[in-house]
PDB file of C-alpha atoms in Angstrom:
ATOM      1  CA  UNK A 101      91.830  99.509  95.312  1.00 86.00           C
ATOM      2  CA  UNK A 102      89.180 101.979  95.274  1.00 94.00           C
ATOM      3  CA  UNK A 103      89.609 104.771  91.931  1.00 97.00           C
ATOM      4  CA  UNK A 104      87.950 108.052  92.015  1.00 98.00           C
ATOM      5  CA  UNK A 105      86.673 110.265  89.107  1.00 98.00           C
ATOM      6  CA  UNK A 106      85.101 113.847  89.341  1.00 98.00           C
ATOM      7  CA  UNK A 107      83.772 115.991  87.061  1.00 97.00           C
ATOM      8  CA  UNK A 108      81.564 119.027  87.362  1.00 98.00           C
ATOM      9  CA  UNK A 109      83.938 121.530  87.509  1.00 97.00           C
ATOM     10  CA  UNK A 110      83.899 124.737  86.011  1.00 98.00           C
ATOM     11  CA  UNK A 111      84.013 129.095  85.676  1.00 98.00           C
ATOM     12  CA  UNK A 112      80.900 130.540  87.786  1.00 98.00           C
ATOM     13  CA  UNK A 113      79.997 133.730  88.768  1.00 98.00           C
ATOM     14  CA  UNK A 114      79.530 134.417  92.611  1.00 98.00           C
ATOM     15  CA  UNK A 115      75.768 133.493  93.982  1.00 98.00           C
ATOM     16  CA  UNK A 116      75.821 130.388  91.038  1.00 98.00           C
ATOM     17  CA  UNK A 117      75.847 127.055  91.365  1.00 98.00           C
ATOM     18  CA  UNK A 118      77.932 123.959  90.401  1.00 98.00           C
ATOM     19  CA  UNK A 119      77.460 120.185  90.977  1.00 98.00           C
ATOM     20  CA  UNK A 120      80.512 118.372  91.069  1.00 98.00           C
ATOM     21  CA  UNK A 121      80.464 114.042  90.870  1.00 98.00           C
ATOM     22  CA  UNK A 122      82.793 111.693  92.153  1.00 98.00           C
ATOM     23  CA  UNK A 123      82.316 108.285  90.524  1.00 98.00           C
ATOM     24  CA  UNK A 124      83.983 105.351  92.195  1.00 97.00           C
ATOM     25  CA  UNK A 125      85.110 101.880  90.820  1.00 95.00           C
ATOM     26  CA  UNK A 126      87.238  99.368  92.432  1.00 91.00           C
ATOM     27  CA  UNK A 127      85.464  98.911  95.682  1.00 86.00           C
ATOM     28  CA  UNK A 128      82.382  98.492  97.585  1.00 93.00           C
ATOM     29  CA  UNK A 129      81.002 102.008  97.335  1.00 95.00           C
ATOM     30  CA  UNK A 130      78.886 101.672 100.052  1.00 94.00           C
ATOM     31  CA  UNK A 131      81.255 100.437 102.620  1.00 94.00           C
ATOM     32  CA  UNK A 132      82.772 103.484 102.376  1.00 96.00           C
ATOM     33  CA  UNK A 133      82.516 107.204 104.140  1.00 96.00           C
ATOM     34  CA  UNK A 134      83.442 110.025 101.448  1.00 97.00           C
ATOM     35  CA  UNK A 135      84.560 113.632 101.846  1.00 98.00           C
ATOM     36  CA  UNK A 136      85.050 116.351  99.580  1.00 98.00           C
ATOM     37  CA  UNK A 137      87.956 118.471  99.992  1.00 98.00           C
ATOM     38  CA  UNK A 138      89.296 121.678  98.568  1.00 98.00           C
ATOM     39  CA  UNK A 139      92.835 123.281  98.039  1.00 98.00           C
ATOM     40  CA  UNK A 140      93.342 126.910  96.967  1.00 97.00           C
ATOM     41  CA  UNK A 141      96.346 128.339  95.689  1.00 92.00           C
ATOM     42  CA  UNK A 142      98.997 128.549  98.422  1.00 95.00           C
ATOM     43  CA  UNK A 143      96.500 127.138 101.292  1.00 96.00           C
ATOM     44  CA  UNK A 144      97.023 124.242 102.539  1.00 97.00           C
ATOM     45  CA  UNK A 145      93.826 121.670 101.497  1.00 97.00           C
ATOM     46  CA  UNK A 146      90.679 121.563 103.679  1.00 98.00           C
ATOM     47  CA  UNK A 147      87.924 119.615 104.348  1.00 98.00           C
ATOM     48  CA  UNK A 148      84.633 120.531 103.035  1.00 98.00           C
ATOM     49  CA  UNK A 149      82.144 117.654 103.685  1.00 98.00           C
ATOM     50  CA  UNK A 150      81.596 114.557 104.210  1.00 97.00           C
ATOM     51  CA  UNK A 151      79.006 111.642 104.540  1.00 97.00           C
ATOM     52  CA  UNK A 152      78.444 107.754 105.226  1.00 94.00           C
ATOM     53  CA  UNK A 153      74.547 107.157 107.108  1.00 92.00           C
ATOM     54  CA  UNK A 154      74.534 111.579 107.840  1.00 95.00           C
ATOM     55  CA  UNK A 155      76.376 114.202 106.352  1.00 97.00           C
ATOM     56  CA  UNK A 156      78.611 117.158 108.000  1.00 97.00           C
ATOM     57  CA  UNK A 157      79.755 119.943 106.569  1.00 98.00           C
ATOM     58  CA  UNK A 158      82.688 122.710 107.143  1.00 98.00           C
ATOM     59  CA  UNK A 159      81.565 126.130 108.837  1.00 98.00           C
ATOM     60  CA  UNK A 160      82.135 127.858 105.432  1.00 97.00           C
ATOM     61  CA  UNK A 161      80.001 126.060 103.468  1.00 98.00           C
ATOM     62  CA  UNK A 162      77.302 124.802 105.912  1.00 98.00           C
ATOM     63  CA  UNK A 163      74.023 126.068 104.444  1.00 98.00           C
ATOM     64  CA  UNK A 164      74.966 126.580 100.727  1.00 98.00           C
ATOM     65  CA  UNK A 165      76.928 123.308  99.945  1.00 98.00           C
ATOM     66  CA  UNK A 166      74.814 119.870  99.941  1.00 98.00           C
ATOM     67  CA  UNK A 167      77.045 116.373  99.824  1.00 98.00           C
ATOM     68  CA  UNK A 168      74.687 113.267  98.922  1.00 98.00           C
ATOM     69  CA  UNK A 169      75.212 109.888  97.497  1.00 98.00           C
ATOM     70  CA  UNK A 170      73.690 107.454  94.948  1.00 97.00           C
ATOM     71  CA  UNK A 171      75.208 104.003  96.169  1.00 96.00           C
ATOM     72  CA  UNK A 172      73.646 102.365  92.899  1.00 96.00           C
ATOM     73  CA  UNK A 173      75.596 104.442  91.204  1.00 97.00           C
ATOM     74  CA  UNK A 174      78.436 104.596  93.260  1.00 97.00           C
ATOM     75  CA  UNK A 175      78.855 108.114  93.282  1.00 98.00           C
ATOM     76  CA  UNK A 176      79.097 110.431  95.556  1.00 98.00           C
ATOM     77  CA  UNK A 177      77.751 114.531  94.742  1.00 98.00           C
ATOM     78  CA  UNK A 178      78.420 118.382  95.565  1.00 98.00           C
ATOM     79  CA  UNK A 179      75.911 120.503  94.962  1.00 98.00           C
ATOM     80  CA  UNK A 180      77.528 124.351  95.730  1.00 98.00           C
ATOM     81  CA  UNK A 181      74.710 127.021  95.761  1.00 98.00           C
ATOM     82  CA  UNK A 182      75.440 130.992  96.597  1.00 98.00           C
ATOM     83  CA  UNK A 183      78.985 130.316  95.581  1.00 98.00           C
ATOM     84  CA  UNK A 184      81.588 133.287  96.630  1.00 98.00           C
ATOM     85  CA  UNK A 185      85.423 134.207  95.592  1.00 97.00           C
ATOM     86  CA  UNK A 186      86.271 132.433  98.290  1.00 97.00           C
ATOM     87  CA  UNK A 187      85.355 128.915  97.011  1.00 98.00           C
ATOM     88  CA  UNK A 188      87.735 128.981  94.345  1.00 98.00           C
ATOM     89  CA  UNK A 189      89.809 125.783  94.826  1.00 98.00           C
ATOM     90  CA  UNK A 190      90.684 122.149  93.196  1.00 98.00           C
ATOM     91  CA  UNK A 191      88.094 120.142  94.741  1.00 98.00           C
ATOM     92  CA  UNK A 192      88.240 116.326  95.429  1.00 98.00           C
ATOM     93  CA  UNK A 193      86.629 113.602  97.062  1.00 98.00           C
ATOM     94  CA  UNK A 194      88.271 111.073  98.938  1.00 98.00           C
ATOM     95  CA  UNK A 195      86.992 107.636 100.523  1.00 97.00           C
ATOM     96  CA  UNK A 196      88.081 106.169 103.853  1.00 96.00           C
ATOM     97  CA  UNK A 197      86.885 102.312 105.440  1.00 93.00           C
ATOM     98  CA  UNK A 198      87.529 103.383 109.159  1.00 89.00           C
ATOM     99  CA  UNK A 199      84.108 104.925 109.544  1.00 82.00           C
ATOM    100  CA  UNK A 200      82.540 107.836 111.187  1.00 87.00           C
ATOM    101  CA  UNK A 201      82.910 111.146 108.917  1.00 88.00           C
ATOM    102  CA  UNK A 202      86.475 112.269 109.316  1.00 93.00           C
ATOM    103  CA  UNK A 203      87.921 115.778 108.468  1.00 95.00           C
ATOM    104  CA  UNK A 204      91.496 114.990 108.254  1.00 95.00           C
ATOM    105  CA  UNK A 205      92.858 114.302 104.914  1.00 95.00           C
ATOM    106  CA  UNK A 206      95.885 111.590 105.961  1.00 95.00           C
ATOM    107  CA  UNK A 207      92.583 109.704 106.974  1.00 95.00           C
ATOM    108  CA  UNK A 208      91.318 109.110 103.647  1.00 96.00           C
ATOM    109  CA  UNK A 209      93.082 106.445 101.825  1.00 95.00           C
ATOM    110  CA  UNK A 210      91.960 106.929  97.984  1.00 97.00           C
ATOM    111  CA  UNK A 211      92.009 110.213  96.148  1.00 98.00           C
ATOM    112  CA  UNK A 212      90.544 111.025  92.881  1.00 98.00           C
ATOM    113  CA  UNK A 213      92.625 113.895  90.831  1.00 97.00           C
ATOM    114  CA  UNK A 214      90.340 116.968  91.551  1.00 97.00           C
ATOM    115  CA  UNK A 215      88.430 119.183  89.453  1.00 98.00           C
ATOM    116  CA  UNK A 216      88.999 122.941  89.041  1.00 98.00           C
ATOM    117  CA  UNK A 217      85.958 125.237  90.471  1.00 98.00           C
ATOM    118  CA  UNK A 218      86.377 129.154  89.711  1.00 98.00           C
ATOM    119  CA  UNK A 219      84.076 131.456  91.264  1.00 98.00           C
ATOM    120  CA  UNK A 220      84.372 135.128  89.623  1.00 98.00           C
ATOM    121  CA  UNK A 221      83.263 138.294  90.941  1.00 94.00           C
TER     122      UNK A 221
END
C-alpha cells in the first residue's frame, strides 16, 4: 500500500509560479510511474503529466509545467511556470506499477488527497 502526500498548493496570480510535492511512503518509490492530475470545478479530472525513465506532459501545459522526481526522497514534483485562469484545479498525483506513462486515471491505483492551486487574474 503505497500513501501519497502533496503540498505546495496555493493563491497565485497568472504568469507565477507554484511547485507542488507529492511525497510517497508505503512502497518502492521507484518501481513506480507517477502522474499528476487536475480537477476543476464541474470538469471532469484530467491528466496533466506524468513520468517513470521520461516524462510527458498534457497539450495545455507542455512548455510551462515541469514533472521530475527525487527517488531518494521518494517524491515526485510540479513545477507550474506562466500559470493562467485556466489552471485553477485540485491537483494530485497518483502512482501506477503497470509501467509506461499512462493518462487515464482508473489506471493509477493510489491517490494522494490533492492540493488546491488558484490562479487569479
Amino acid at each position: 500500500q503505497v500513501q501519497l502526500v502533496e503540498s505546495g498548493g496555493g493563491l497565485v496570480q497568472a504568469g507565477g509560479s507554484l511547485r507542488l510535492s507529492c511525497a510517497a511512503s508505503g512502497g518502492t518509490f521507484s518501481s513506480y510511474t507517477m502522474g499528476w492530475f487536475r480537477q476543476a470545478p464541474g470538469k471532469e479530472r484530467e491528466f496533466v503529466a506524468g513520468i517513470k525513465y521520461r516524462t510527458y506532459y498534457a497539450d495545455s501545459v507542455k512548455g510551462r509545467f515541469t514533472i521530475s522526481r527525487d527517488n531518494a526522497k521518494n517524491t515526485v514534483f510540479l513545477q507550474m511556470n506562466s500559470l493562467k485562469p485556466e489552471d485553477t484545479a485540485v491537483y494530485s498525483c497518483a502512482a501506477q506499477s503497470r509501467g509506461g506513462i499512462r493518462t487515464m486515471e482508473s489506471e493509477y491505483d493510489y491517490w494522494g488527497q490533492g492540493t488546491q492551486v488558484t490562479v487569479s487574474s
